[in-house]
Amino acid sequence: MFETKPFHIKSFVFGRIFRCIWVSSDPLPLASERFKVFTLEAVEIDLWASSFAVGFIIFIYPTSLSLVSRKIFQVSMEKQSSFRASTMEKQKSFRGFMEKQKSFRIVMEKQLSFMGSERKKSKESPGKRGDLPIHLAARAGNLSKVKEIIQHYSNYELKDLLAKQNLEGETPLYVASENGHALVVSEILKCLDLQTASIMARNGYDPFHIAAKQGHLEVLRELLHSFPNLAMTTDLSNSTALHTAATQGHIDVVNLLLESDSNLAKIARNNGKTVLHSAARMGHLEVVKALLNKDPSTGFRTDKKGQTALHMAVKGQNEEILMELVKPDPAVLNLEDNKGNTALHIATKKGRTQNVRCLLTMEGININAVNKAGETALDVAEKFGSPELVSILRNAGAVNSTDQGKPPNASKQLKQTVSDIKHDVQSQLQQTRQTGMRVQKIAKKLKKLHISGLNNAINSATVVAVLIATVAFAAIFTVPGQYVEKKAQGFSLGEANIANNAAFLIFFVFDSLALFISLAVVVVQTSVVVIEQKAKKQLVFVINKLMWMACLFISVAFISLTYVVVGSHSRWLAIYATVIGSLIMLSTIGSMCYCVILHRMEETKLRAESRSFSMSHASDQEILNSEYKRMYAL
């Protein structure tokens, strides 16, 4: 043990020394290691080992001590700076983290408060219209639920609850009345006063009016039993519930309201129309009968236009109502409104043939009554263009105002003249407007045809140009060469000898012209895109003239080539081809030139004329022939 122990101590000491010198570590661990070397390990070693270690440290360690201490100090400073930097960064990141936590906490608090408010709103108004639970229960007719809700509130709170309105301004009583839940209405009425029961919704109806409009008889009975004064309430146009029910034709509701108070039939709206006016205009016969039975004098009541219920009835289609209105007193037949029109004037003006027939059969009617415009019913029928009514009135003995013995008033004549002129002007304007619409439709269709024709002309010109270019290009290679068979006149055997021929030179020149003109047309057609109609027409004009030249040149080239082909012995064949080709081409081109000139002259003439005058006096066929030609040359 004694022999191995010094070796162990030496190894340990040298290892610790070199580790302190070469390893960059924290100074505190190094110090602790050295402290362990000189304390803990020293307990186990013997005196020899201690002496050896102390001697080694005294003689060897001082040399390296300065290096070790310098290294330790340098490392410690670097560690401190890096530790300080890392600490600052951690503090910054921690501060940012805390700020993020704070902002996140604020956002979460807002979300929670928003969710709480929304949950609170949803509890207060769960319906789409902002309905409270009491609204929903009343709308569904759930009597038990309504009773349950009412029992949870005191009298003071219950009054405020039943006065609550949804987004449409509807109270629980209004909702129950609109849907015809009489039992719910009866339960709610136990907790209401008249002021709350007559609260109007945004549409201007209160619970009593809406029940009358819907025809809920039992609901109205409950409302009248609790608050009879509800029958006298009016909406924004001063219409009572009786007006509303009569307009809808609810005869049971009308009878109920008339029994409660017959004076309701005398209340007029803001425009002066009574309940009888509304029922007569809408054609509700049973309602008219009920109203006349209660008070026949209402048939003579007039609105702000001076019209009676009979004036309103003749605007409809129910003849039986006319008979009912005349029964109490036939004198109502000849009552005039503010313009002097009787019921016969109104029926004639509206074109109600059956009503006119019905009025003419009634005893005491004045067929030839004259209004303030100086017109009889026959004048009105002639003015508004109703031949059937004119015939009916004439057969009944009606005459014009000018045919009556009493001369018309000068002011009436002036009004009549102005009215006739106005009517004639309106008729003329209407006719002109209709003519203009027909012309526009015709012009639109013909414009499409015109554009289609131009497109066809352009496509055809392209095909012909390609064909002429192909023929002209191939013709130069198929000309007979008239090769030399014997050496003579300086020509070699097999050499063509027509290059100096005048006919060949003409062929060569005109064939080249036809080729390059056709190619030019093809280039233009494949390069230019035209949309506007006038520009497209100009393009077709230019292309057509170039094609005329190409056709003429290819014809001349063909004729000149015939003189080369037939030779001098059969020249008459070439002359014959020349005559035929010249006649055909010259006559064709001459005819086309004549058509072009004629078309240009017609266009100039049409532009010089007044378009408005020609359209107002010309028929559709004349406009068709003048504005658009079925065929013309460009």
Short mmCIF file of N, CA and C in Angstrom, two decimals, residues 64-170:
data_model
loop_
_atom_site.label_atom_id
_atom_site.label_comp_id
_atom_site.label_asym_id
_atom_site.label_seq_id
_atom_site.Cartn_x
_atom_site.Cartn_y
_atom_site.Cartn_z
N SER A 64 4.40 28.34 -13.01
CA SER A 64 3.13 28.31 -13.76
C SER A 64 2.01 29.02 -13.04
N LEU A 65 2.29 29.45 -11.78
CA LEU A 65 1.21 30.06 -11.02
C LEU A 65 0.74 31.36 -11.65
N SER A 66 1.73 32.16 -12.09
CA SER A 66 1.35 33.44 -12.71
C SER A 66 0.53 33.21 -13.98
N LEU A 67 0.95 32.21 -14.77
CA LEU A 67 0.19 31.92 -16.00
C LEU A 67 -1.23 31.44 -15.66
N VAL A 68 -1.29 30.60 -14.66
CA VAL A 68 -2.60 30.06 -14.28
C VAL A 68 -3.50 31.15 -13.75
N SER A 69 -2.93 31.99 -12.90
CA SER A 69 -3.75 33.06 -12.32
C SER A 69 -4.22 34.04 -13.39
N ARG A 70 -3.27 34.35 -14.33
CA ARG A 70 -3.66 35.26 -15.43
C ARG A 70 -4.77 34.64 -16.27
N LYS A 71 -4.62 33.35 -16.55
CA LYS A 71 -5.65 32.65 -17.35
C LYS A 71 -6.99 32.62 -16.61
N ILE A 72 -6.90 32.36 -15.31
CA ILE A 72 -8.13 32.30 -14.51
C ILE A 72 -8.81 33.64 -14.48
N PHE A 73 -8.03 34.75 -14.32
CA PHE A 73 -8.61 36.10 -14.27
C PHE A 73 -9.27 36.46 -15.59
N GLN A 74 -8.56 36.11 -16.68
CA GLN A 74 -9.12 36.42 -18.02
C GLN A 74 -10.43 35.68 -18.24
N VAL A 75 -10.44 34.40 -17.91
CA VAL A 75 -11.66 33.60 -18.09
C VAL A 75 -12.78 34.11 -17.22
N SER A 76 -12.43 34.50 -15.98
CA SER A 76 -13.46 34.99 -15.07
C SER A 76 -14.07 36.29 -15.58
N MET A 77 -13.24 37.20 -16.15
CA MET A 77 -13.77 38.45 -16.69
C MET A 77 -14.68 38.19 -17.87
N GLU A 78 -14.27 37.26 -18.75
CA GLU A 78 -15.13 36.93 -19.90
C GLU A 78 -16.44 36.33 -19.43
N LYS A 79 -16.37 35.48 -18.44
CA LYS A 79 -17.59 34.86 -17.94
C LYS A 79 -18.51 35.90 -17.31
N GLN A 80 -17.89 36.86 -16.58
CA GLN A 80 -18.71 37.88 -15.95
C GLN A 80 -19.41 38.76 -16.99
N SER A 81 -18.64 39.16 -18.05
CA SER A 81 -19.26 40.00 -19.10
C SER A 81 -20.37 39.25 -19.82
N SER A 82 -20.09 37.97 -20.15
CA SER A 82 -21.13 37.19 -20.84
C SER A 82 -22.32 36.95 -19.92
N PHE A 83 -22.00 36.74 -18.61
CA PHE A 83 -23.11 36.54 -17.67
C PHE A 83 -23.96 37.80 -17.54
N ARG A 84 -23.24 38.99 -17.51
CA ARG A 84 -23.97 40.25 -17.42
C ARG A 84 -24.83 40.47 -18.66
N ALA A 85 -24.25 40.19 -19.86
CA ALA A 85 -25.02 40.37 -21.11
C ALA A 85 -26.22 39.44 -21.16
N SER A 86 -25.95 38.17 -20.78
CA SER A 86 -27.07 37.21 -20.81
C SER A 86 -28.13 37.59 -19.79
N THR A 87 -27.67 38.13 -18.66
CA THR A 87 -28.64 38.55 -17.63
C THR A 87 -29.50 39.70 -18.13
N MET A 88 -28.84 40.68 -18.81
CA MET A 88 -29.59 41.81 -19.34
C MET A 88 -30.58 41.35 -20.41
N GLU A 89 -30.13 40.44 -21.29
CA GLU A 89 -31.02 39.94 -22.33
C GLU A 89 -32.20 39.21 -21.71
N LYS A 90 -31.88 38.42 -20.67
CA LYS A 90 -32.97 37.70 -20.02
C LYS A 90 -33.94 38.67 -19.36
N GLN A 91 -33.38 39.75 -18.80
CA GLN A 91 -34.27 40.74 -18.18
C GLN A 91 -35.15 41.41 -19.23
N LYS A 92 -34.54 41.76 -20.40
CA LYS A 92 -35.32 42.38 -21.47
C LYS A 92 -36.41 41.43 -21.97
N SER A 93 -35.98 40.18 -22.20
CA SER A 93 -36.97 39.21 -22.69
C SER A 93 -38.05 38.98 -21.64
N PHE A 94 -37.62 39.00 -20.38
CA PHE A 94 -38.63 38.81 -19.32
C PHE A 94 -39.58 40.00 -19.26
N ARG A 95 -39.00 41.22 -19.45
CA ARG A 95 -39.85 42.41 -19.46
C ARG A 95 -40.84 42.35 -20.63
N GLY A 96 -40.33 41.95 -21.86
CA GLY A 96 -41.23 41.80 -23.01
C GLY A 96 -42.28 40.74 -22.76
N PHE A 97 -41.83 39.66 -22.11
CA PHE A 97 -42.79 38.59 -21.80
C PHE A 97 -43.88 39.08 -20.87
N MET A 98 -43.49 39.90 -19.87
CA MET A 98 -44.47 40.44 -18.93
C MET A 98 -45.42 41.40 -19.65
N GLU A 99 -44.87 42.20 -20.59
CA GLU A 99 -45.74 43.11 -21.35
C GLU A 99 -46.73 42.32 -22.19
N LYS A 100 -46.24 41.25 -22.82
CA LYS A 100 -47.14 40.40 -23.60
C LYS A 100 -48.21 39.78 -22.70
N GLN A 101 -47.78 39.36 -21.53
CA GLN A 101 -48.74 38.79 -20.59
C GLN A 101 -49.79 39.83 -20.21
N LYS A 102 -49.35 41.08 -20.03
CA LYS A 102 -50.28 42.15 -19.65
C LYS A 102 -51.27 42.43 -20.77
N SER A 103 -50.73 42.56 -22.03
CA SER A 103 -51.63 42.80 -23.17
C SER A 103 -52.57 41.63 -23.37
N PHE A 104 -52.05 40.42 -23.22
CA PHE A 104 -52.91 39.23 -23.36
C PHE A 104 -54.01 39.23 -22.31
N ARG A 105 -53.62 39.67 -21.06
CA ARG A 105 -54.62 39.72 -19.99
C ARG A 105 -55.71 40.75 -20.32
N ILE A 106 -55.30 41.89 -20.92
CA ILE A 106 -56.29 42.92 -21.29
C ILE A 106 -57.24 42.40 -22.36
N VAL A 107 -56.65 41.72 -23.38
CA VAL A 107 -57.48 41.16 -24.45
C VAL A 107 -58.46 40.13 -23.89
N MET A 108 -57.98 39.28 -23.01
CA MET A 108 -58.85 38.27 -22.43
C MET A 108 -59.95 38.90 -21.60
N GLU A 109 -59.58 39.97 -20.86
CA GLU A 109 -60.62 40.65 -20.06
C GLU A 109 -61.68 41.26 -20.96
N LYS A 110 -61.23 41.87 -22.09
CA LYS A 110 -62.21 42.44 -23.03
C LYS A 110 -63.10 41.35 -23.61
N GLN A 111 -62.47 40.23 -24.00
CA GLN A 111 -63.27 39.14 -24.56
C GLN A 111 -64.27 38.61 -23.55
N LEU A 112 -63.81 38.47 -22.30
CA LEU A 112 -64.72 37.97 -21.27
C LEU A 112 -65.85 38.94 -21.01
N SER A 113 -65.51 40.27 -20.99
CA SER A 113 -66.57 41.26 -20.77
C SER A 113 -67.53 41.28 -21.94
N PHE A 114 -66.97 41.14 -23.20
CA PHE A 114 -67.85 41.12 -24.38
C PHE A 114 -68.77 39.90 -24.35
N MET A 115 -68.17 38.74 -23.99
CA MET A 115 -68.99 37.53 -23.92
C MET A 115 -70.05 37.66 -22.83
N GLY A 116 -69.67 38.31 -21.72
CA GLY A 116 -70.64 38.49 -20.66
C GLY A 116 -71.78 39.40 -21.08
N SER A 117 -71.41 40.51 -21.80
CA SER A 117 -72.47 41.42 -22.26
C SER A 117 -73.35 40.75 -23.29
N GLU A 118 -72.72 39.97 -24.20
CA GLU A 118 -73.51 39.28 -25.21
C GLU A 118 -74.43 38.24 -24.56
N ARG A 119 -73.89 37.56 -23.54
CA ARG A 119 -74.72 36.57 -22.84
C ARG A 119 -75.87 37.26 -22.13
N LYS A 120 -75.57 38.46 -21.59
CA LYS A 120 -76.62 39.21 -20.92
C LYS A 120 -77.68 39.67 -21.90
N LYS A 121 -77.20 40.16 -23.11
CA LYS A 121 -78.15 40.58 -24.14
C LYS A 121 -78.98 39.40 -24.62
N SER A 122 -78.31 38.25 -24.79
CA SER A 122 -79.05 37.09 -25.27
C SER A 122 -80.10 36.66 -24.28
N LYS A 123 -79.82 36.86 -22.99
CA LYS A 123 -80.84 36.52 -22.01
C LYS A 123 -81.99 37.50 -22.06
N GLU A 124 -81.65 38.78 -22.34
CA GLU A 124 -82.70 39.79 -22.36
C GLU A 124 -83.50 39.74 -23.66
N SER A 125 -82.85 39.49 -24.81
CA SER A 125 -83.54 39.52 -26.10
C SER A 125 -83.10 38.35 -26.95
N PRO A 126 -83.61 37.16 -26.70
CA PRO A 126 -83.17 35.98 -27.45
C PRO A 126 -83.74 35.91 -28.85
N GLY A 127 -84.76 36.68 -29.17
CA GLY A 127 -85.38 36.60 -30.48
C GLY A 127 -84.65 37.41 -31.52
N LYS A 128 -84.90 37.12 -32.81
CA LYS A 128 -84.27 37.85 -33.90
C LYS A 128 -84.77 39.29 -33.96
N ARG A 129 -85.98 39.54 -33.47
CA ARG A 129 -86.55 40.88 -33.50
C ARG A 129 -86.30 41.64 -32.20
N GLY A 130 -85.44 41.11 -31.36
CA GLY A 130 -85.23 41.72 -30.07
C GLY A 130 -86.32 41.37 -29.08
N ASP A 131 -86.95 40.21 -29.26
CA ASP A 131 -88.05 39.80 -28.40
C ASP A 131 -87.53 39.38 -27.02
N LEU A 132 -88.27 39.76 -26.01
CA LEU A 132 -88.04 39.25 -24.66
C LEU A 132 -88.73 37.89 -24.53
N PRO A 133 -88.45 37.15 -23.48
CA PRO A 133 -89.15 35.86 -23.31
C PRO A 133 -90.66 36.00 -23.29
N ILE A 134 -91.16 37.12 -22.75
CA ILE A 134 -92.61 37.33 -22.74
C ILE A 134 -93.15 37.52 -24.14
N HIS A 135 -92.33 38.15 -25.04
CA HIS A 135 -92.73 38.28 -26.44
C HIS A 135 -92.81 36.91 -27.11
N LEU A 136 -91.79 36.10 -26.87
CA LEU A 136 -91.75 34.78 -27.51
C LEU A 136 -92.91 33.90 -27.05
N ALA A 137 -93.18 33.95 -25.77
CA ALA A 137 -94.29 33.14 -25.25
C ALA A 137 -95.62 33.62 -25.80
N ALA A 138 -95.80 34.94 -25.89
CA ALA A 138 -97.05 35.48 -26.43
C ALA A 138 -97.18 35.19 -27.91
N ARG A 139 -96.08 35.25 -28.65
CA ARG A 139 -96.13 34.97 -30.09
C ARG A 139 -96.48 33.51 -30.35
N ALA A 140 -95.98 32.62 -29.51
CA ALA A 140 -96.26 31.20 -29.68
C ALA A 140 -97.60 30.78 -29.08
N GLY A 141 -98.24 31.67 -28.32
CA GLY A 141 -99.51 31.33 -27.70
C GLY A 141 -99.36 30.40 -26.51
N ASN A 142 -98.19 30.43 -25.87
CA ASN A 142 -97.91 29.56 -24.73
C ASN A 142 -98.45 30.22 -23.46
N LEU A 143 -99.68 29.89 -23.12
CA LEU A 143 -100.35 30.53 -21.98
C LEU A 143 -99.66 30.21 -20.66
N SER A 144 -99.25 28.97 -20.46
CA SER A 144 -98.60 28.59 -19.20
C SER A 144 -97.29 29.33 -19.01
N LYS A 145 -96.53 29.50 -20.07
CA LYS A 145 -95.27 30.22 -19.97
C LYS A 145 -95.51 31.69 -19.66
N VAL A 146 -96.54 32.27 -20.27
CA VAL A 146 -96.87 33.67 -20.00
C VAL A 146 -97.25 33.83 -18.53
N LYS A 147 -98.06 32.93 -18.00
CA LYS A 147 -98.44 33.00 -16.59
C LYS A 147 -97.22 32.85 -15.68
N GLU A 148 -96.31 31.95 -16.05
CA GLU A 148 -95.11 31.74 -15.24
C GLU A 148 -94.25 32.99 -15.19
N ILE A 149 -94.11 33.66 -16.34
CA ILE A 149 -93.30 34.89 -16.38
C ILE A 149 -93.98 35.99 -15.57
N ILE A 150 -95.29 36.10 -15.69
CA ILE A 150 -96.01 37.16 -14.98
C ILE A 150 -95.91 36.98 -13.47
N GLN A 151 -95.92 35.74 -12.99
CA GLN A 151 -95.89 35.47 -11.55
C GLN A 151 -94.55 35.84 -10.90
N HIS A 152 -93.49 35.98 -11.69
CA HIS A 152 -92.17 36.28 -11.14
C HIS A 152 -91.95 37.79 -10.96
N TYR A 153 -92.91 38.60 -11.28
CA TYR A 153 -92.74 40.04 -11.20
C TYR A 153 -93.80 40.64 -10.28
N SER A 154 -93.40 41.73 -9.65
CA SER A 154 -94.37 42.48 -8.86
C SER A 154 -95.25 43.31 -9.79
N ASN A 155 -96.25 43.95 -9.23
CA ASN A 155 -97.19 44.71 -10.05
C ASN A 155 -96.49 45.86 -10.78
N TYR A 156 -95.60 46.54 -10.07
CA TYR A 156 -94.91 47.68 -10.68
C TYR A 156 -93.95 47.20 -11.77
N GLU A 157 -93.19 46.14 -11.50
CA GLU A 157 -92.26 45.60 -12.49
C GLU A 157 -93.00 44.97 -13.66
N LEU A 158 -94.14 44.37 -13.39
CA LEU A 158 -94.92 43.73 -14.44
C LEU A 158 -95.46 44.76 -15.43
N LYS A 159 -95.84 45.91 -14.93
CA LYS A 159 -96.33 46.96 -15.83
C LYS A 159 -95.23 47.41 -16.78
N ASP A 160 -94.01 47.57 -16.26
CA ASP A 160 -92.88 47.93 -17.12
C ASP A 160 -92.55 46.82 -18.11
N LEU A 161 -92.64 45.57 -17.67
CA LEU A 161 -92.33 44.45 -18.56
C LEU A 161 -93.31 44.38 -19.73
N LEU A 162 -94.60 44.54 -19.44
CA LEU A 162 -95.61 44.44 -20.50
C LEU A 162 -95.61 45.65 -21.42
N ALA A 163 -94.93 46.73 -21.01
CA ALA A 163 -94.79 47.90 -21.88
C ALA A 163 -93.53 47.84 -22.72
N LYS A 164 -92.69 46.81 -22.51
CA LYS A 164 -91.46 46.67 -23.28
C LYS A 164 -91.78 46.41 -24.75
N GLN A 165 -91.00 47.05 -25.64
CA GLN A 165 -91.18 46.89 -27.08
C GLN A 165 -89.93 46.27 -27.68
N ASN A 166 -90.12 45.42 -28.69
CA ASN A 166 -88.98 44.84 -29.41
C ASN A 166 -88.50 45.81 -30.47
N LEU A 167 -87.63 45.34 -31.35
CA LEU A 167 -87.07 46.22 -32.37
C LEU A 167 -88.12 46.76 -33.33
N GLU A 168 -89.24 46.07 -33.47
CA GLU A 168 -90.33 46.52 -34.33
C GLU A 168 -91.34 47.38 -33.58
N GLY A 169 -91.07 47.66 -32.31
CA GLY A 169 -91.98 48.46 -31.51
C GLY A 169 -93.19 47.70 -31.01
N GLU A 170 -93.11 46.37 -31.01
CA GLU A 170 -94.26 45.54 -30.65
C GLU A 170 -94.20 45.18 -29.16
#
